[in-house]
Amino acid sequence: MLPLAHVPVQPSSQDCLAWSQDGELAIAAGEEVYLLIPQNGSPEPWTHVNITVSKFTTNEWPWQEPASFKDMSIGEEQARATVTALAWSPPGLAKHRRSVLAVLTSNLILSLWASNSNPTDVDSWERVFIVNKALSLGSRLQQRIRSMAWVPTNPQHVDRQTLFSGRKWGTPLLTIADDSNGLYFLKVSSPFSGQYFAWNTKVLRRDNIVVSKSSSTRPSLLSLAMNANHFIDSIEFGAWDGEIPIVYRSSGIIHHARVAVYEDLPSRVQTKNVSGQDSLTVSLDEARSEHANMPSQLIITPLLKTRMATEKEKFGLDNNIGSHVLLRTWGLASFNKLVATCITLHPAKMVEHIAPFEGNSTILFDDGNGNGTVKSVFPWQSPAEVDVAKTQQSILDTILNQYLQRPLALNNLDLKMVYTAFCGILLLNDDKRLQRLQAAMDFLDVIERHASINLLVEHQALLSIKTSRQFSYQEFINIVRQMTTVRGQAESSSGSPEKVLLDVCPFCPDFQRTIPFDSFTEAYCPQKHPFGMTLPSYFVHLYLTSHTARCALTFLPLVEPGITKHCINCQREFFDEQSHPGIYMKLSQQLGPININDSNVEYIRAAQENKRLVKHSLASVLFDKFDTCPYCGGKFCG
């Protein structure tokens, strides 16, 4: 059974829980959001992260005077910005294909929060966008957001086959309701969703929702004012079936409608003005209020009731008040088969005083079978057996196929990737070695022709392998090590850094710096300096990586610090495409392939002016294809 979690906060919303598809549980806690992030390989199942969300700079959102009395304002704009609603986006919108957390505060501002590296690091969380800015052209009431909900991903709008597709993880849609009873459908874009430079939202549709007014024949002045200022206070969606049902509540009345979203596929070559090319239409049929139910209703399970009774009894004994205990629930949330609820315990029939810093809540869990553990609840924490050799072969095939299909002049990183893939072909230990030898010889010819590098040493090594007897796997390793060592010596004396095929050691002298290739996971220079292994203490803070000496995707040594990420499941280490200077991911627009010889400045100018087709780098193609861990499917972190 997953143990309960005590959190030192007081909930600030009747529905204070929100669970992402990555298993991160968010709790609305006053001016903060409290996160429970599941841990892999730790005796403690959760990492606790506390994020303050109530502070806004004047650049983020300027100071607002209260709206007029005519608008029935009670000064929400100047409220303390306590959290009133939370919702996680579908995965794919944030960095490393994670989810974005939408936070609605009592000052009627809706913010989007995301982690820029490690979600367990509180400093990595930042406010990336304020949705109210998308409504800045409207009236005062139209800039005040009352409720929101993310639209579930439509499977028909997911395109996993096209490289650099903005729809690889679906189209992120957010629905919000303003203070004038307007219902908006927004498209949310980010620098990590494949087609955009910055976070942004685009209004796709706005509807004025008509709500039935009071039927009283002699309404009071208060009821007249309230009926004139009704708003939608809750929005929920059902499941896609061509269309998707939407349920919203206004003035206590539940309304049911259906939403359809139509999206045209973008052309492969875009015109100069690309902002309007992504055609997407949202339609909303007429709402019906009769016999309308919420699309999903979670209930408190018998196991949760039992655990509530246990906590209630324990609270009474600890405080010597017997059965005079009041238990309050603050909403339910589900993740796969796991159901969570938040409770607080209070003394009954007596006065209770709690300071804001003395809040205490308990999260109870029910996994649905009564005997689950953290590993059975979260699949990525109990990984299945991984066929490493098959995965490595798939990666090498992708590198070679993409290069052969794109006979371009390669930049330095791509050149190293291609040569390392050639070496990796020789080290793959399976029954297709002879077939790959012929492919490797053809591939050497292609490299020589397009990179203008003399690869005589490599041809000689291949010839010796092809004409000699059957080699053992260790003999293949020795041949490849000797071949790359000779290649490194030739590069040390050539003086042509733009045609270097192997990485160099930052500690060795110039003539002994090259790191030969003899393993998919380890890298040593001739002086046996380890990379990604155990380093001298004075270099640990600069060069230490925790699990692998080579990037598990490009198979290049992880020599430089600060440009890596790792899989949260299998802990393999990779280059971070957002940080590595040789991978052009942020500039992979809808404009076609990148010309790899261009610098960043030249590329941006070419992309903006669209003077010619722009070509993606080979590295960016590889990292776009494998945007989750190719070995276990886990999400990245870092």
XYZ file of C-alpha atoms in Angstrom:
638
model
C 0.000 0.000 0.000
C 1.321 3.439 -0.923
C 1.891 5.247 2.400
C 0.093 8.469 3.192
C 1.918 11.780 2.862
C 1.841 14.589 5.423
C 2.280 18.048 3.910
C 2.736 21.185 6.057
C 0.187 23.317 4.206
C -3.461 24.347 4.443
C -5.491 23.742 1.247
C -6.943 26.847 -0.368
C -9.375 25.259 -2.822
C -12.271 22.838 -2.488
C -10.662 20.836 -5.292
C -7.020 21.297 -4.330
C -5.410 18.294 -6.080
C -4.171 17.950 -9.656
C -2.197 15.004 -11.038
C -0.019 15.165 -14.153
C 0.425 12.253 -16.541
C 4.011 11.980 -15.272
C 2.758 11.265 -11.737
C 3.454 14.710 -10.233
C 0.797 15.652 -7.659
C 0.120 19.384 -7.181
C -1.678 20.764 -4.114
C -3.244 24.234 -3.936
C -1.860 25.679 -0.691
C -2.619 29.365 -0.215
C -0.015 31.479 -1.962
C 1.989 28.372 -2.810
C 1.746 25.202 -4.841
C 3.013 22.117 -3.051
C 4.340 19.355 -5.318
C 4.788 15.668 -4.561
C 7.121 14.222 -7.203
C 7.595 10.427 -7.246
C 11.131 9.185 -6.687
C 12.872 6.273 -8.351
C 15.181 4.094 -6.265
C 14.647 6.041 -3.040
C 13.211 4.752 0.250
C 11.118 7.909 0.436
C 8.427 7.689 -2.296
C 8.084 11.464 -2.783
C 10.209 14.548 -3.173
C 8.463 17.571 -1.647
C 8.731 20.845 -3.581
C 7.115 24.105 -2.454
C 6.644 26.839 -5.087
C 5.545 30.388 -4.279
C 3.178 31.565 -7.036
C 1.727 34.784 -5.574
C 4.475 37.213 -6.568
C 4.163 39.136 -9.843
C 6.552 41.704 -11.230
C 5.208 44.808 -12.945
C 6.553 43.450 -16.235
C 4.607 40.216 -15.772
C 1.354 41.939 -14.762
C 0.959 45.651 -13.981
C -0.790 46.906 -10.858
C -4.569 46.816 -11.242
C -7.044 49.151 -9.600
C -10.297 47.485 -8.478
C -13.046 47.350 -11.079
C -16.058 49.575 -10.616
C -18.986 48.817 -8.319
C -21.075 48.373 -11.450
C -18.959 45.301 -12.213
C -19.624 43.890 -8.724
C -15.900 43.948 -7.962
C -14.831 43.273 -4.379
C -11.227 44.064 -5.181
C -10.041 40.689 -6.459
C -7.343 42.439 -8.458
C -5.678 43.436 -5.178
C -6.161 40.092 -3.451
C -3.288 38.097 -1.940
C -3.185 35.796 -4.972
C -4.043 32.545 -3.207
C -4.403 29.487 -5.432
C -8.019 28.725 -6.346
C -7.548 26.125 -9.124
C -4.839 23.884 -10.597
C -4.629 21.889 -13.816
C -1.812 20.043 -15.614
C -1.570 20.216 -19.370
C -1.282 17.075 -21.502
C 2.390 16.017 -21.832
C 4.634 17.439 -24.523
C 4.295 21.180 -23.964
C 7.155 21.844 -21.515
C 10.856 21.012 -21.729
C 11.662 17.304 -22.135
C 8.032 16.680 -23.203
C 6.695 17.285 -19.710
C 3.447 18.911 -18.635
C 2.781 22.553 -17.797
C 0.959 23.516 -14.588
C -1.803 26.114 -14.969
C -2.357 28.037 -11.717
C -5.411 30.281 -11.219
C -5.098 32.672 -8.271
C -7.673 34.710 -6.389
C -6.603 37.922 -8.131
C -8.110 36.338 -11.284
C -4.743 35.811 -13.004
C -3.990 32.521 -14.762
C -0.276 31.631 -14.911
C 1.555 28.790 -16.610
C 4.411 27.215 -14.639
C 7.057 24.778 -15.874
C 10.399 23.330 -14.805
C 13.407 24.281 -16.931
C 15.589 21.384 -15.743
C 14.963 19.073 -12.780
C 11.377 19.143 -11.415
C 12.647 18.192 -7.941
C 14.664 21.433 -7.806
C 12.458 24.276 -6.593
C 14.660 26.851 -8.377
C 13.927 25.200 -11.734
C 10.249 26.160 -11.601
C 9.326 29.440 -13.230
C 6.280 31.317 -14.437
C 6.559 31.051 -18.218
C 3.394 32.868 -19.305
C 0.376 34.800 -18.024
C -2.717 33.831 -19.997
C -4.548 37.085 -19.222
C -2.221 38.782 -21.715
C -4.024 36.956 -24.518
C -7.184 38.825 -23.479
C -5.568 42.260 -23.210
C -7.625 43.684 -26.087
C -10.907 42.967 -24.327
C -12.802 44.887 -21.677
C -11.900 44.891 -17.992
C -14.272 42.012 -17.262
C -12.849 40.015 -20.166
C -9.368 40.205 -18.617
C -10.498 38.590 -15.353
C -10.311 34.780 -15.551
C -12.716 32.818 -13.356
C -12.125 29.186 -14.364
C -10.064 27.068 -16.726
C -9.460 23.519 -17.977
C -7.088 21.842 -20.436
C -8.649 20.048 -23.382
C -7.498 16.393 -23.440
C -5.257 15.489 -26.375
C -7.154 14.405 -29.464
C -5.499 11.212 -30.795
C -6.419 12.249 -34.339
C -4.280 15.390 -33.977
C -1.095 13.528 -32.998
C 1.595 13.186 -35.688
C 4.539 11.086 -34.497
C 5.887 10.314 -37.979
C 6.807 13.771 -39.291
C 10.066 15.196 -37.983
C 9.773 18.550 -36.211
C 6.001 18.331 -36.295
C 4.266 20.748 -33.956
C 1.635 18.043 -33.450
C 3.999 15.285 -32.322
C 2.343 15.300 -28.900
C -0.950 16.770 -30.040
C -2.195 20.345 -30.073
C -2.314 21.928 -26.575
C -5.689 23.632 -26.090
C -6.771 25.550 -22.999
C -10.329 26.600 -22.191
C -10.956 29.583 -19.913
C -13.989 31.573 -18.751
C -13.816 35.303 -18.053
C -15.833 37.543 -15.760
C -18.270 38.508 -18.509
C -19.323 34.885 -19.012
C -17.190 34.481 -22.103
C -15.875 31.027 -22.918
C -12.509 30.975 -24.726
C -10.598 28.252 -26.534
C -6.868 29.016 -26.692
C -4.005 27.300 -28.459
C -0.869 27.274 -26.288
C 2.600 27.146 -27.872
C 6.058 26.897 -26.346
C 9.721 26.922 -27.458
C 9.750 23.157 -26.882
C 6.728 22.205 -28.980
C 8.628 22.265 -32.273
C 7.581 25.409 -34.116
C 7.836 28.507 -31.931
C 10.445 30.813 -30.416
C 8.606 31.693 -27.180
C 5.607 30.904 -25.018
C 2.406 32.248 -26.480
C -1.349 31.736 -26.697
C -3.752 32.318 -29.555
C -7.508 32.799 -29.178
C -9.259 30.336 -31.475
C -12.840 30.990 -30.416
C -14.869 33.032 -27.946
C -18.515 32.428 -27.094
C -20.824 34.523 -24.937
C -22.600 32.012 -22.735
C -26.245 32.780 -22.068
C -27.374 31.655 -18.627
C -30.962 31.422 -17.395
C -31.817 34.189 -14.986
C -33.744 33.956 -11.765
C -37.387 33.006 -12.139
C -38.459 34.934 -9.040
C -41.341 37.296 -9.740
C -40.077 39.810 -7.186
C -36.299 39.538 -7.175
C -34.232 41.415 -4.610
C -31.710 44.061 -5.545
C -28.926 41.622 -4.665
C -30.330 38.858 -6.890
C -30.739 41.328 -9.752
C -27.119 42.399 -9.408
C -25.862 38.825 -9.152
C -27.865 37.681 -12.189
C -26.413 40.567 -14.165
C -22.902 39.449 -13.258
C -22.933 35.668 -13.486
C -19.820 33.761 -14.554
C -18.680 30.213 -15.257
C -16.983 28.849 -12.140
C -16.144 25.306 -13.305
C -15.215 23.589 -16.596
C -14.622 19.906 -17.311
C -14.167 17.741 -20.397
C -15.047 14.176 -21.255
C -13.314 11.813 -23.699
C -12.820 12.249 -27.438
C -15.192 10.448 -29.792
C -14.876 12.526 -32.924
C -16.084 15.371 -30.701
C -15.528 15.952 -27.002
C -18.192 16.785 -24.393
C -17.736 19.899 -22.280
C -19.541 20.579 -19.016
C -19.500 23.961 -17.323
C -21.345 25.435 -14.351
C -22.725 28.932 -14.040
C -25.006 30.288 -11.293
C -25.297 26.777 -9.928
C -26.653 25.387 -13.220
C -24.704 22.692 -15.101
C -24.605 23.027 -18.882
C -23.577 20.364 -21.369
C -22.312 20.886 -24.923
C -20.009 19.251 -27.475
C -16.825 20.651 -28.981
C -15.287 19.773 -32.333
C -11.746 20.726 -33.385
C -10.627 20.654 -37.016
C -6.972 21.023 -37.929
C -5.459 21.268 -41.405
C -2.099 19.618 -41.983
C 0.641 22.216 -42.615
C 2.457 22.129 -45.922
C 6.106 21.035 -45.914
C 7.334 24.374 -47.312
C 5.827 27.447 -45.672
C 5.548 30.978 -46.959
C 7.167 34.000 -45.369
C 4.266 34.659 -42.994
C 4.146 31.418 -41.005
C 2.076 32.719 -38.068
C -1.239 31.970 -39.697
C -0.366 28.734 -41.432
C -1.528 26.429 -38.625
C -5.243 26.420 -39.439
C -7.359 25.197 -36.563
C -11.114 25.620 -36.130
C -13.140 25.088 -32.961
C -16.908 24.653 -33.048
C -19.245 24.580 -30.048
C -22.828 23.401 -30.316
C -25.727 24.826 -28.319
C -25.522 24.087 -24.612
C -28.204 22.034 -22.881
C -28.885 22.286 -19.177
C -31.368 19.446 -18.775
C -30.172 16.073 -17.453
C -26.533 17.165 -17.626
C -23.938 15.414 -15.485
C -20.250 15.943 -15.018
C -18.240 13.711 -17.426
C -16.345 11.962 -14.632
C -17.199 11.536 -10.981
C -14.588 10.244 -8.561
C -15.888 8.766 -5.332
C -14.272 8.115 -1.991
C -13.443 4.414 -2.074
C -14.013 2.068 0.912
C -10.254 1.896 1.466
C -10.017 5.690 1.629
C -12.912 5.758 4.110
C -11.069 3.239 6.274
C -7.868 5.256 6.191
C -9.822 8.427 6.988
C -11.345 6.756 10.041
C -7.876 5.626 11.167
C -6.436 9.147 10.835
C -9.454 10.620 12.598
C -9.077 8.241 15.536
C -5.340 8.895 15.738
C -5.902 12.682 15.786
C -8.377 12.321 18.653
C -5.937 10.244 20.701
C -2.956 12.524 20.008
C -4.882 15.626 21.104
C -6.828 13.953 23.944
C -10.212 14.923 22.507
C -11.615 11.462 21.894
C -14.175 11.346 19.110
C -14.659 15.122 18.951
C -12.858 15.321 15.616
C -14.003 17.010 12.432
C -12.588 15.706 9.132
C -12.715 17.805 5.978
C -11.951 16.589 2.464
C -10.459 18.887 -0.143
C -11.071 17.067 -3.387
C -10.065 13.883 -5.200
C -7.657 13.223 -8.055
C -6.742 10.103 -10.002
C -3.633 8.872 -11.812
C -4.102 5.621 -13.739
C -5.709 3.401 -11.063
C -4.393 5.449 -8.171
C -6.864 7.733 -6.354
C -5.717 10.422 -3.938
C -7.630 12.651 -1.549
C -6.546 15.503 0.692
C -7.929 15.747 4.223
C -7.494 18.050 7.207
C -8.445 17.241 10.797
C -9.921 19.712 13.301
C -11.324 19.604 16.840
C -15.114 19.620 16.961
C -17.307 21.531 19.460
C -14.487 23.864 20.411
C -12.548 26.849 19.085
C -9.540 26.163 16.901
C -6.789 28.660 16.141
C -4.197 27.881 13.467
C -1.482 30.263 12.315
C -0.844 30.278 8.550
C 2.523 28.556 9.014
C 0.952 25.785 11.107
C -1.096 24.191 8.351
C -1.080 20.428 8.151
C -2.794 18.240 5.548
C -2.724 14.539 4.823
C -2.794 12.929 1.372
C -4.355 9.456 1.349
C -3.951 7.004 -1.543
C -5.857 4.015 -2.890
C -4.198 2.039 -5.677
C -7.317 0.016 -6.445
C -6.045 -3.407 -5.392
C -5.167 -2.928 -1.745
C -1.604 -4.256 -2.009
C 0.162 -1.961 -4.455
C 3.540 -0.393 -3.961
C 5.153 2.647 -5.505
C 6.774 0.473 -8.174
C 3.460 -1.078 -9.206
C 1.698 2.287 -9.228
C 4.248 4.113 -11.393
C 5.294 1.926 -14.360
C 8.501 3.823 -15.137
C 9.811 2.922 -11.667
C 9.697 -0.812 -12.425
C 11.298 -0.952 -15.890
C 10.985 -4.028 -18.056
C 14.001 -5.764 -19.516
C 15.603 -3.561 -22.174
C 17.240 -4.985 -25.296
C 20.179 -2.578 -25.285
C 21.802 -3.967 -28.449
C 18.555 -3.682 -30.411
C 18.065 -0.100 -29.238
C 21.636 0.819 -30.156
C 21.142 -0.701 -33.599
C 17.962 1.347 -34.079
C 19.829 4.535 -33.138
C 22.724 3.761 -35.505
C 20.316 2.939 -38.331
C 18.577 6.266 -37.780
C 21.868 8.182 -37.935
C 23.061 6.414 -41.069
C 19.717 6.513 -42.872
C 19.160 10.198 -42.142
C 22.665 11.028 -43.336
C 22.390 8.990 -46.516
C 19.013 10.614 -47.274
C 20.486 14.085 -46.700
C 23.865 14.286 -48.561
C 24.879 17.603 -47.008
C 28.011 19.283 -45.746
C 28.040 18.388 -42.047
C 28.962 20.581 -39.121
C 31.574 19.375 -36.655
C 29.152 17.670 -34.255
C 27.359 15.866 -37.092
C 30.694 14.731 -38.493
C 31.640 13.209 -35.156
C 28.223 11.521 -34.891
C 28.543 9.967 -38.336
C 32.054 8.661 -37.714
C 31.070 7.299 -34.287
C 28.071 5.565 -35.874
C 30.433 3.959 -38.371
C 32.580 2.673 -35.499
C 29.488 1.509 -33.655
C 28.436 -0.601 -36.622
C 31.608 -2.641 -36.199
C 31.001 -3.167 -32.475
C 27.392 -4.326 -32.631
C 27.446 -7.912 -31.483
C 24.717 -9.771 -33.408
C 24.264 -12.170 -36.333
C 24.146 -9.431 -38.995
C 27.773 -8.381 -38.696
C 28.771 -9.462 -42.237
C 25.891 -7.549 -43.831
C 26.840 -4.448 -41.878
C 30.474 -4.654 -42.981
C 29.489 -4.076 -46.591
C 27.208 -1.214 -45.546
C 30.102 0.273 -43.542
C 32.393 0.231 -46.584
C 29.773 2.011 -48.679
C 29.246 4.474 -45.873
C 32.967 5.320 -45.719
C 32.839 6.268 -49.391
C 29.944 8.616 -48.689
C 31.796 10.275 -45.787
C 34.926 10.775 -47.895
C 32.928 12.213 -50.778
C 30.904 14.726 -48.750
C 33.346 15.560 -45.919
C 36.550 15.571 -48.016
C 38.487 13.501 -45.473
C 40.940 10.747 -46.339
C 39.828 7.593 -44.484
C 42.579 5.227 -45.639
C 43.109 3.830 -42.136
C 39.440 2.897 -41.861
C 39.432 1.213 -45.286
C 42.448 -0.847 -44.292
C 40.753 -1.921 -41.046
C 37.609 -2.971 -42.914
C 39.639 -4.864 -45.485
C 41.490 -6.797 -42.791
C 38.190 -7.718 -41.154
C 36.606 -8.783 -44.431
C 39.511 -10.914 -45.712
C 40.557 -12.530 -42.447
C 39.080 -15.371 -40.484
C 36.176 -15.074 -38.066
C 37.053 -12.572 -35.360
C 35.953 -12.723 -31.760
C 34.091 -9.767 -30.290
C 37.154 -8.698 -28.288
C 39.238 -8.740 -31.456
C 36.721 -6.420 -33.100
C 37.039 -4.073 -30.122
C 40.836 -4.098 -30.438
C 40.667 -3.358 -34.180
C 38.278 -0.436 -33.705
C 40.362 0.916 -30.801
C 43.546 0.766 -32.861
C 41.822 2.300 -35.882
C 40.459 5.261 -33.892
C 43.774 5.720 -32.061
C 45.591 6.103 -35.390
C 42.818 8.426 -36.573
C 43.306 10.559 -33.451
C 47.060 10.786 -34.010
C 46.467 11.928 -37.573
C 44.018 14.574 -36.408
C 46.442 15.877 -33.758
C 48.991 16.624 -36.469
C 46.584 17.830 -39.184
C 45.668 21.210 -37.699
C 42.153 21.108 -39.228
C 39.683 21.389 -36.304
C 36.696 21.633 -38.664
C 37.345 18.052 -39.833
C 37.977 16.419 -36.465
C 36.161 13.089 -36.110
C 36.982 12.282 -32.470
C 36.639 14.212 -29.203
C 39.702 15.194 -27.205
C 40.608 15.057 -23.525
C 40.724 18.500 -21.833
C 43.510 17.365 -19.486
C 46.072 15.740 -21.827
C 48.799 17.417 -23.920
C 47.861 18.346 -27.485
C 49.562 15.352 -29.111
C 47.841 12.795 -26.812
C 44.369 14.265 -26.404
C 42.214 12.128 -28.717
C 39.686 9.774 -27.078
C 39.467 6.532 -29.099
C 36.225 4.622 -29.559
C 36.000 1.095 -28.174
C 32.739 1.100 -26.205
C 29.181 2.447 -26.421
C 29.231 3.495 -22.764
C 32.796 4.261 -21.671
C 35.384 6.741 -22.883
C 39.071 6.938 -21.953
C 41.891 9.014 -23.331
C 45.390 7.443 -23.715
C 46.210 8.620 -20.172
C 43.082 6.822 -18.864
C 41.293 9.950 -17.668
C 37.712 8.844 -17.053
C 34.734 10.802 -18.320
C 31.451 10.376 -16.550
C 33.204 8.104 -14.049
C 35.272 8.980 -10.954
C 37.252 12.201 -11.332
C 39.732 13.974 -9.031
C 37.885 15.924 -6.348
C 38.887 19.300 -7.746
C 37.246 18.451 -11.101
C 34.091 16.857 -9.740
C 32.026 20.035 -9.806
C 32.994 20.686 -13.435
C 33.099 17.343 -15.198
C 31.256 14.766 -13.148
C 28.336 12.969 -14.773
C 26.722 10.255 -12.745
C 26.077 7.237 -14.904
C 27.598 7.014 -18.376
C 30.771 8.276 -20.018
C 29.146 8.557 -23.454
C 25.874 10.067 -24.582
C 23.476 7.145 -24.905
C 22.073 8.600 -28.147
C 25.037 9.993 -30.103
C 27.644 7.738 -28.358
C 29.976 10.745 -28.112
C 31.975 11.345 -24.887
C 30.338 13.586 -22.287
C 33.373 15.802 -21.867
C 31.898 19.269 -21.430
C 29.913 20.158 -18.294
C 26.405 21.626 -18.152
C 25.031 20.236 -21.429
C 23.589 16.883 -20.349
C 20.286 15.398 -19.270
C 19.362 11.958 -17.941
C 16.430 9.573 -18.039
C 14.473 9.573 -14.780
C 13.837 5.846 -15.204
C 17.033 4.084 -16.341
C 19.362 7.001 -15.408
C 21.215 6.928 -18.755
C 22.969 10.158 -19.665
C 22.368 12.146 -22.868
C 23.329 15.450 -24.401
C 20.727 18.140 -23.712
C 19.698 19.435 -27.135
C 18.499 22.695 -25.575
C 21.957 23.444 -24.126
C 24.420 21.906 -26.588
C 25.791 24.572 -28.975
C 25.945 22.150 -31.908
C 22.265 21.150 -31.944
C 19.807 23.595 -33.462
C 16.550 22.551 -31.803
C 14.997 25.907 -30.889
C 15.360 27.106 -34.467
C 13.768 24.089 -36.096
C 10.853 25.947 -37.600
C 8.243 25.006 -40.183
C 10.550 26.348 -42.869
C 12.151 23.057 -43.858
C 15.717 21.784 -43.375
C 18.568 23.911 -41.856
C 21.715 24.766 -43.794
C 24.271 23.411 -41.359
C 27.105 25.636 -42.571
C 25.241 28.747 -41.407
C 25.914 30.267 -38.023
C 23.018 30.861 -35.632
C 22.766 34.537 -36.644
C 22.764 33.702 -40.337
C 20.231 30.955 -39.801
C 17.823 33.204 -37.900
C 18.072 35.820 -40.632
C 17.460 33.193 -43.307
C 14.498 31.783 -41.387
C 12.934 35.211 -40.931
C 13.475 36.328 -44.514
C 12.871 32.843 -45.970
C 15.376 33.440 -48.742
C 16.022 29.741 -49.194
C 15.196 26.350 -47.755
C 16.746 25.920 -44.330
C 18.107 22.535 -43.372
C 18.046 20.777 -40.020
C 21.266 19.471 -38.563
C 21.666 15.727 -38.348
C 21.899 15.984 -34.553
C 18.604 17.895 -34.301
C 16.884 15.241 -36.428
C 18.131 12.517 -34.091
C 17.066 14.306 -30.908
C 13.665 15.157 -32.351
C 13.021 11.533 -33.244
C 14.088 10.248 -29.815
C 12.512 12.921 -27.594
C 12.000 10.364 -24.827
C 14.471 7.725 -23.686
C 14.915 5.223 -26.561
C 15.854 2.474 -24.101
C 12.942 2.546 -21.639
C 10.571 5.307 -22.806
C 11.150 7.449 -19.697
C 11.093 11.233 -19.615
C 14.290 13.248 -19.416
C 15.458 15.453 -16.590
C 18.178 18.087 -16.506
